[in-house]
Amino acid sequence: MAADSAITTCFRHPQVESHVRCTRCDRYICPSCMREASVGHQCVECVKEGARSIRQARTAFGGRISTVPLVSYVLIGLNVLAYLAELARPSVEDRFAMLGTVPPGYLPQGVAHGEWYRLLTGAFLHLTPGEGTFGLTHILFNMLALWNIGRVVEAQLGRVRYLALYLLSALGGSVLVLLLAPTTFTVGASGAIFGLGTAYWVMGRRLGHDMRAVNQYMAGLLLWLVISAWATSWQAHLGGLLAGGVVTLAYAYAPRDGRRTPVQAGVCVAVLALLLALTWMKVTSLTA
């Protein structure tokens, strides 16, 4: 009886005899619960607790470090799927493109008539072959830019901040189209791409990078903004550039302490609120 009372068992598996203690909590653990530690073994719970206490690595702008640009891949995939849907059913473009309103005498449609979703869905559509000046090259150029710049920006910002930047830039482009050219039928991810380009430039300056290549890219972006005054929707490009610039300035220059994330999130919410307020004011004037 005395020998039986001296038997020790694993605290997680009482039916398994054990003579090894966790070096952290000093409880008995069986072989299946043992995890190698710098000294001796630890139990599963102590290993998990230790992992939670380790501070996660962050980028220079507060985002979580990730080696796979998952958001960029998903955005490219969504744009491609939307393009295939346009090819299969041309009515998709008419139904979801950015459109503020139509002239009097036509069937009411557009953002001014309750179709607010067009502010974002239009940013995932592109011109189809034989349509407009660019056709197929429209989506090719935009996706190439998203592939080249998006991956860099996502790696610097982290996935959540990057996605917020992309969507707010796209929304900013659509809102400026609504304000300045409400009857213009607009499609394309260019507004979001301009926002990413501005972010690339702002982050380069903040991190002290060699600005020659960055400035060359920004000069090309601004040149395309001028050319787009005759070729495409310059309003969407400028709106994306401005919205993306404001958001990235908040990302780059927010205080590097516990206030950084709240400040960055607060600016994103403020930009969203401003864009929605401008949309509501314009819609009200168009339907008055």
XYZ file of C-alpha atoms in Angstrom:
288
model
C 0.000 0.000 0.000
C 2.843 2.375 0.766
C 4.371 1.656 -2.628
C 1.083 2.356 -4.388
C 0.697 5.749 -2.682
C 4.130 6.813 -3.947
C 3.192 6.399 -7.646
C 3.000 9.740 -9.480
C 0.961 10.318 -12.653
C 0.779 12.921 -15.390
C -1.455 15.850 -14.447
C -3.063 15.733 -17.911
C -3.278 11.946 -18.135
C -3.896 10.595 -14.615
C -3.825 7.008 -15.882
C -0.189 7.333 -17.063
C 2.613 6.919 -14.547
C 5.200 9.708 -14.671
C 8.378 10.668 -12.847
C 9.336 13.819 -14.827
C 8.323 17.317 -13.730
C 7.741 20.369 -15.907
C 10.630 22.756 -15.288
C 8.227 25.700 -15.314
C 5.160 24.637 -13.297
C 6.755 21.635 -11.509
C 3.850 19.302 -12.358
C 4.394 15.705 -13.419
C 4.170 15.102 -17.181
C 4.143 11.988 -19.329
C 6.165 11.550 -22.558
C 3.274 12.698 -24.758
C 3.051 15.978 -22.804
C 6.774 16.700 -22.762
C 8.181 19.523 -24.861
C 11.894 20.216 -25.164
C 13.021 23.370 -23.346
C 16.368 25.099 -22.947
C 16.682 23.227 -19.646
C 14.741 19.970 -19.187
C 11.149 19.647 -20.403
C 7.985 21.728 -20.167
C 4.330 20.768 -20.371
C 2.041 21.744 -23.245
C 0.279 24.469 -21.244
C 3.527 26.144 -20.203
C 4.814 26.097 -23.774
C 1.606 27.801 -24.987
C 1.773 30.355 -22.193
C 5.373 31.122 -23.047
C 4.513 31.617 -26.712
C 1.780 34.111 -25.791
C 4.180 36.093 -23.625
C 6.710 36.503 -26.455
C 6.290 39.827 -28.211
C 5.351 39.357 -31.860
C 7.656 40.935 -34.442
C 6.182 43.966 -36.183
C 6.995 45.968 -39.283
C 8.229 49.550 -39.081
C 4.600 50.703 -39.367
C 3.124 48.387 -36.749
C 1.805 45.545 -38.897
C 2.451 41.867 -38.362
C 5.314 40.494 -40.403
C 4.278 38.020 -43.098
C 6.375 36.471 -45.834
C 3.473 35.666 -48.183
C 1.631 38.657 -49.774
C -1.707 36.906 -49.351
C -3.879 40.028 -49.657
C -2.235 41.013 -52.949
C -2.850 37.531 -54.323
C -6.502 37.630 -53.241
C -7.045 41.093 -54.746
C -5.530 40.037 -58.053
C -7.696 36.920 -57.996
C -10.862 38.939 -57.371
C -10.048 41.329 -60.213
C -9.411 38.450 -62.591
C -12.611 36.652 -61.564
C -14.607 39.848 -62.043
C -13.042 40.279 -65.487
C -13.993 36.740 -66.475
C -17.526 37.448 -65.298
C -17.593 40.530 -67.544
C -16.472 38.454 -70.522
C -19.117 35.825 -69.815
C -21.904 38.319 -69.138
C -21.371 41.897 -70.393
C -24.317 43.032 -68.265
C -22.091 42.653 -65.181
C -20.221 45.808 -66.147
C -23.432 47.813 -66.577
C -24.741 46.567 -63.231
C -21.664 47.096 -61.056
C -19.497 49.803 -62.672
C -19.037 53.122 -60.907
C -21.813 55.491 -61.952
C -23.093 58.463 -60.031
C -26.334 59.073 -61.913
C -27.771 59.256 -65.420
C -29.143 62.266 -67.299
C -32.875 62.977 -66.966
C -35.072 60.835 -69.159
C -33.189 57.576 -68.592
C -33.936 54.739 -66.200
C -32.703 55.904 -62.757
C -29.550 54.081 -61.721
C -26.237 54.790 -60.047
C -25.048 55.810 -56.589
C -27.528 58.668 -56.471
C -30.367 56.156 -56.761
C -29.328 53.891 -53.895
C -26.663 51.791 -55.620
C -23.859 52.735 -53.238
C -22.133 49.402 -53.774
C -20.878 50.782 -57.102
C -18.356 52.859 -55.147
C -16.333 49.674 -54.565
C -17.506 47.147 -57.144
C -16.448 49.436 -59.975
C -12.869 49.219 -58.710
C -12.805 45.464 -59.442
C -14.036 45.741 -63.041
C -12.029 46.614 -66.166
C -12.542 47.413 -69.822
C -13.068 44.343 -72.002
C -11.398 43.714 -75.407
C -12.635 46.104 -78.043
C -14.050 48.470 -75.436
C -12.558 51.925 -75.019
C -8.968 52.892 -75.772
C -7.198 50.169 -73.791
C -9.321 47.027 -73.798
C -7.409 44.022 -72.498
C -4.340 46.099 -71.563
C -6.434 47.892 -68.941
C -6.513 44.957 -66.542
C -3.029 43.755 -67.543
C -1.363 47.041 -66.616
C -3.314 47.374 -63.374
C -2.606 43.818 -62.246
C 1.067 44.169 -63.163
C 1.269 47.297 -61.010
C -0.597 45.565 -58.190
C 1.804 42.617 -58.407
C 4.936 44.780 -58.370
C 3.976 47.488 -55.868
C 1.315 45.701 -53.848
C 3.666 43.015 -52.583
C 6.179 45.621 -51.384
C 3.572 47.762 -49.652
C 1.894 44.746 -48.038
C 5.210 43.518 -46.640
C 5.823 46.938 -45.052
C 2.327 47.546 -43.690
C 1.054 44.096 -42.812
C -2.124 42.585 -44.193
C -4.791 44.501 -42.261
C -3.312 47.961 -42.820
C -2.614 47.151 -46.444
C -6.182 46.026 -47.122
C -7.569 49.164 -45.448
C -5.274 51.311 -47.603
C -6.342 49.563 -50.803
C -10.077 49.785 -50.144
C -9.973 53.405 -48.953
C -7.926 54.396 -52.013
C -10.433 52.669 -54.290
C -13.291 54.374 -52.464
C -11.542 57.746 -52.648
C -11.244 57.417 -56.413
C -14.923 56.579 -56.814
C -16.037 59.426 -54.559
C -14.059 62.003 -56.557
C -15.638 60.637 -59.738
C -19.038 61.100 -58.108
C -18.217 64.664 -57.064
C -16.696 65.886 -60.333
C -18.126 63.634 -63.046
C -21.264 61.934 -61.690
C -22.541 60.856 -65.123
C -19.242 59.209 -66.105
C -19.264 55.415 -66.417
C -16.024 54.272 -64.709
C -14.310 50.941 -64.125
C -10.835 49.930 -63.036
C -8.522 49.427 -60.063
C -6.446 52.460 -61.003
C -7.634 54.536 -58.046
C -6.429 51.866 -55.632
C -3.173 51.477 -57.598
C -2.513 55.214 -57.322
C -3.081 54.947 -53.569
C -0.526 52.133 -53.342
C 1.935 54.140 -55.420
C 1.615 57.095 -53.071
C 2.105 54.771 -50.105
C 5.254 53.366 -51.721
C 6.669 56.886 -52.006
C 5.678 58.016 -48.494
C 7.090 54.877 -46.878
C 10.325 55.213 -48.825
C 10.856 58.717 -47.460
C 9.917 57.687 -43.936
C 12.351 54.778 -43.921
C 15.179 56.775 -45.484
C 15.474 54.622 -48.599
C 17.376 55.637 -51.721
C 14.692 57.777 -53.309
C 15.969 57.780 -56.878
C 14.050 54.685 -57.947
C 11.065 55.650 -55.788
C 10.968 59.161 -57.256
C 11.156 57.748 -60.773
C 8.149 55.561 -60.067
C 6.241 58.486 -58.557
C 7.126 60.707 -61.526
C 5.730 58.041 -63.863
C 2.578 57.866 -61.753
C 2.082 61.633 -61.907
C 2.762 61.639 -65.655
C 0.087 58.997 -66.103
C -2.249 61.166 -64.019
C -1.789 63.975 -66.539
C -2.179 61.677 -69.545
C -5.305 60.142 -68.027
C -7.022 63.520 -68.321
C -7.461 62.628 -72.000
C -7.403 58.834 -71.902
C -9.218 57.589 -68.763
C -10.822 58.823 -65.552
C -8.304 61.196 -63.987
C -10.763 61.829 -61.161
C -10.471 58.239 -59.953
C -6.678 58.406 -60.149
C -6.464 61.658 -58.214
C -9.007 60.532 -55.631
C -7.086 57.316 -54.973
C -3.813 59.219 -54.737
C -5.197 61.677 -52.179
C -6.963 59.089 -50.028
C -3.981 56.745 -50.101
C -1.636 59.591 -49.233
C -3.602 60.628 -46.144
C -3.884 57.053 -44.863
C -0.195 56.321 -45.416
C 0.891 59.520 -43.681
C -1.013 58.297 -40.631
C 0.645 54.891 -40.905
C 4.102 56.387 -41.279
C 4.049 59.196 -38.713
C 1.798 57.882 -35.936
C 3.609 57.839 -32.560
C 5.586 54.636 -32.045
C 4.071 53.618 -28.735
C 0.793 52.245 -27.489
C -1.068 55.012 -29.326
C 0.148 54.019 -32.790
C -2.569 51.516 -33.686
C -5.443 53.652 -32.295
C -4.153 56.702 -34.184
C -3.796 54.761 -37.431
C -7.227 53.171 -37.058
C -8.751 56.525 -36.114
C -7.431 58.198 -39.270
C -8.760 55.343 -41.426
C -12.187 55.679 -39.823
C -12.065 59.462 -40.273
C -11.186 59.123 -43.976
C -14.022 56.627 -44.429
C -16.463 58.930 -42.620
C -15.383 61.894 -44.767
C -15.804 59.959 -48.006
C -19.240 58.720 -46.983
C -20.277 62.227 -45.910
C -19.165 63.656 -49.264
C -21.083 60.904 -51.032
C -24.240 61.639 -49.067
C -23.976 65.372 -49.757
C -23.499 64.810 -53.489
C -26.327 62.276 -53.661
C -28.597 64.726 -51.865
C -27.790 67.466 -54.371
C -28.288 65.143 -57.341
C -31.688 63.941 -56.150
C -32.955 67.266 -54.802
